[in-house]
Coordinates of C-alpha atoms in Angstrom, one line a residue:
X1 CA -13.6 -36.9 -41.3
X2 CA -17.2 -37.3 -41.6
X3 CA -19.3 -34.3 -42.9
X4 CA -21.0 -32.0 -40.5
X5 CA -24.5 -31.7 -40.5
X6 CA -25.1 -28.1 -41.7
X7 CA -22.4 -29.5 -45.0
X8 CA -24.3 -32.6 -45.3
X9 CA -27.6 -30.6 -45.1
X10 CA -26.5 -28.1 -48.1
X11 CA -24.4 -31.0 -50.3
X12 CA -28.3 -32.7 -50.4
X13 CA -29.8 -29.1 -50.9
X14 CA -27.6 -28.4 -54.1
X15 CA -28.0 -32.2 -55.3
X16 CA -32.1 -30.8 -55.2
X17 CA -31.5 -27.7 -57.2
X18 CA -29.6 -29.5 -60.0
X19 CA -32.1 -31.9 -60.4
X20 CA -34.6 -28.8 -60.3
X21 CA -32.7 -27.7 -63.3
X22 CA -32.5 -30.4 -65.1
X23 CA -35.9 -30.3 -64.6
X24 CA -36.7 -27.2 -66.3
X25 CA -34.1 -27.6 -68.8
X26 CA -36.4 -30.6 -70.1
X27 CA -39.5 -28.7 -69.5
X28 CA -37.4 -26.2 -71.8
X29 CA -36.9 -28.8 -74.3
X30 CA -40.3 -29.9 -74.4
X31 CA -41.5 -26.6 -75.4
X32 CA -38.9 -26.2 -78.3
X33 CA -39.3 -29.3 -79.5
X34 CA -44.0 -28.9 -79.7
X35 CA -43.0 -25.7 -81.3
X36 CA -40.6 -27.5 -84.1
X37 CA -37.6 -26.1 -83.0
X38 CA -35.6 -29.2 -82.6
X39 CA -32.0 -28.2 -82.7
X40 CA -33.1 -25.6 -79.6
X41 CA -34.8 -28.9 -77.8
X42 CA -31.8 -31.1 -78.4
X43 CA -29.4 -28.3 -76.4
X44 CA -32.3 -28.2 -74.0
X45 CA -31.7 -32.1 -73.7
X46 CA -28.4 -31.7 -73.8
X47 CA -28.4 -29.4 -70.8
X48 CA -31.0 -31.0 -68.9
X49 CA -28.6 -34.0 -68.9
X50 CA -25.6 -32.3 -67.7
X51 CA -27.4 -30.7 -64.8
X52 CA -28.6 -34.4 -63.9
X53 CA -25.2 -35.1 -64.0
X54 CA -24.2 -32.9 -61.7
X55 CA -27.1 -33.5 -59.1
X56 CA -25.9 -37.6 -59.6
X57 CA -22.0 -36.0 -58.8
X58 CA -23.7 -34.7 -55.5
X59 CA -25.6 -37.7 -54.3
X60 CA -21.9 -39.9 -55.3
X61 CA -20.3 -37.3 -52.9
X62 CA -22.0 -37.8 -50.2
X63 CA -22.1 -41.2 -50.6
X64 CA -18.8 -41.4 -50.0
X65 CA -18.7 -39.1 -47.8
X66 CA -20.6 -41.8 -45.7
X67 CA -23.6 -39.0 -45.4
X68 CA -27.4 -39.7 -45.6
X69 CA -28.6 -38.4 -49.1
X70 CA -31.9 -36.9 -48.6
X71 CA -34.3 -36.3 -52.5
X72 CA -37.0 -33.6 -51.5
X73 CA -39.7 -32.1 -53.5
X74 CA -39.3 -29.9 -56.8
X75 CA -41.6 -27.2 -58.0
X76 CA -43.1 -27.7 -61.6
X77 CA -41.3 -26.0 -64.0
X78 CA -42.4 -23.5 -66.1
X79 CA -43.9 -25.0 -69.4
X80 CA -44.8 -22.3 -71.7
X81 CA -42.6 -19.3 -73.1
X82 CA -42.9 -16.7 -75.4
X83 CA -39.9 -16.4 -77.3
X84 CA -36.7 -18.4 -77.4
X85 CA -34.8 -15.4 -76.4
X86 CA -37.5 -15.4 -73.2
X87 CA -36.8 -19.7 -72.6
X88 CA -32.4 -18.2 -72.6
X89 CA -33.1 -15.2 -69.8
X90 CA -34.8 -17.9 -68.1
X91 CA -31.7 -20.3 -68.5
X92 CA -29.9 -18.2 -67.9
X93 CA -31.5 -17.2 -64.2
X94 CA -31.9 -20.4 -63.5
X95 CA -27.6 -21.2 -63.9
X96 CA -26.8 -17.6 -62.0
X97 CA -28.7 -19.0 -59.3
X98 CA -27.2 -22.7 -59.3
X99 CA -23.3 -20.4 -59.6
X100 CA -24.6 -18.5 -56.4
X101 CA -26.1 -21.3 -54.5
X102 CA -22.5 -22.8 -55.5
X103 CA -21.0 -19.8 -53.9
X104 CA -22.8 -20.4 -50.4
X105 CA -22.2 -24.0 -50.8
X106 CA -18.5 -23.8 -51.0
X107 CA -18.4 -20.8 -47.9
X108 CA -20.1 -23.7 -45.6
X109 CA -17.7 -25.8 -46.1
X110 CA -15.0 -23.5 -45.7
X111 CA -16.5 -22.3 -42.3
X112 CA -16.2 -26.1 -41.5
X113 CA -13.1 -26.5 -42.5
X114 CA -13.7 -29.2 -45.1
X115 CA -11.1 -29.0 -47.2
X116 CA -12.6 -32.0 -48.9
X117 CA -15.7 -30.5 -49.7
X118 CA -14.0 -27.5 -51.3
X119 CA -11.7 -29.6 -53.5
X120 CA -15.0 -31.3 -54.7
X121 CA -16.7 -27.7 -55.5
X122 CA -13.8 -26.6 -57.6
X123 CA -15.3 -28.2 -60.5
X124 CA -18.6 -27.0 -60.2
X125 CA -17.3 -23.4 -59.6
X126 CA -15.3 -24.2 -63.4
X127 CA -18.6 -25.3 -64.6
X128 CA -21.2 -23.1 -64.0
X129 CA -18.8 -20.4 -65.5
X130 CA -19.1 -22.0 -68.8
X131 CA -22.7 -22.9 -68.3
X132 CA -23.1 -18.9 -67.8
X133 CA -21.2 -18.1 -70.8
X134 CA -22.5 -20.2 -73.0
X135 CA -26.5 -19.2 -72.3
X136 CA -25.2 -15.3 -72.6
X137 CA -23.5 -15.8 -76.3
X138 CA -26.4 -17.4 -77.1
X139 CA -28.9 -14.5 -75.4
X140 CA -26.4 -12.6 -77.4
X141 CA -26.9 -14.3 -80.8
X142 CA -30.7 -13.9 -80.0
X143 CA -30.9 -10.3 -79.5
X144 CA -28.9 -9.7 -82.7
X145 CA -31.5 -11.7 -84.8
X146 CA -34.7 -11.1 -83.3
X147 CA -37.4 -13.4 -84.1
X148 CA -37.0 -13.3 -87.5
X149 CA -37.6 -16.6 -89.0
X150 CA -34.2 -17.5 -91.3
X151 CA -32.0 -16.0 -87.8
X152 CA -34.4 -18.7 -85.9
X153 CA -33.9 -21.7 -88.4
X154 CA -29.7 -21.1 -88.4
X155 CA -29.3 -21.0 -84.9
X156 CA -32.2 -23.9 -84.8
X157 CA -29.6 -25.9 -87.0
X158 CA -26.7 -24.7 -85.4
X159 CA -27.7 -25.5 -81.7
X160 CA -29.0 -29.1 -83.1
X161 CA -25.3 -29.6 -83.5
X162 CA -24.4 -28.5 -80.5
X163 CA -22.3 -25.8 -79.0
X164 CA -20.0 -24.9 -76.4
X165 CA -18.3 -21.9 -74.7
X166 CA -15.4 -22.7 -77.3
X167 CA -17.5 -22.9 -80.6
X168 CA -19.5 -19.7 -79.1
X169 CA -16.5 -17.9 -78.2
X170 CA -15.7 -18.4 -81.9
X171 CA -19.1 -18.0 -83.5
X172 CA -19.3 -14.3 -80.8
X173 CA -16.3 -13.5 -82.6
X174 CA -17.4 -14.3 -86.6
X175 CA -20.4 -12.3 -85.7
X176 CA -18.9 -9.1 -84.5

């Protein structure tokens, strides 16, 4: 079964906003990293790679699908932020949005009966909820130190090391 145009059409629109994010993720990590926060650019490199990961997923898909992959434009990220807590929110808009845009994505295909299509959005449905919950214990962290210098430098070293909903989960809990 070959995909219909209006799945095709949105499979290559999603493929766009992941690269978008990846995208701003590195914009994101550019930022940290002129500002010497390293360990907050290397999880900004770290996520930038995952989201081009995912776009890369999308453009497999419809390969296989036997569908015409279509790159478009992206807009220029944003480059300059005012706080690290500031560059998170932003992160973490810019994943809410991917999750929704998911959520659309996977009624098309559902309204076209392409049980394939679904199948192959189950993972990304899985995935942006760890995405999301790993920006908001970090938002979390943030808040709790402020921008105090020695809470910057710890989570600076900690995020170098890098971190995932499991380690925050644990980390959420120590600091509680």
């Amino acid at each position: 079964m070959n995909l219909s145009e209006r799945t095709r059409e949105a499979l290559n629109e999603q493929m766009m906003r992941e690269i978008g994010a990846s995208y701003l993720y590195l914009s994101m990590a550019g930022y940290c990293d002129s500002i010497g926060f390293d360990g907050f650019g290397q999880w900004m490199h770290r996520q930038s790679s995952e989201e081009w990961d995912h776009a890369m997923r999308f453009r497999t898909y419809l390969e296989d699908r036997g569908a015409r992959v279509d790159f478009g434009a992206i807009d220029k990220p944003e480059k300059n932020f005012s706080s690290m807590l500031e560059i998170f929110e932003r992160a973490l808009e810019s994943e809410e949005s991917v999750s929704a845009a998911i959520a659309d994505l996977y009624a098309v295909a559902r309204d076209e009966k392409d049980l394939a299509t679904q199948t192959f959005l189950d993972w990304f449905v899985t995935e942006q909820v760890e995405e999301e919950k790993s920006v908001k214990v970090i938002i979390d962290w943030l808040k709790r130190i402020g921008d105090t210098d020695a809470g910057l430098y710890l989570m600076d070293q900690q995020l170098g090391g890098g971190i995932s909903a499991a380690s925050a989960d644990s980390g959420s809990a120590q600091a509680e």
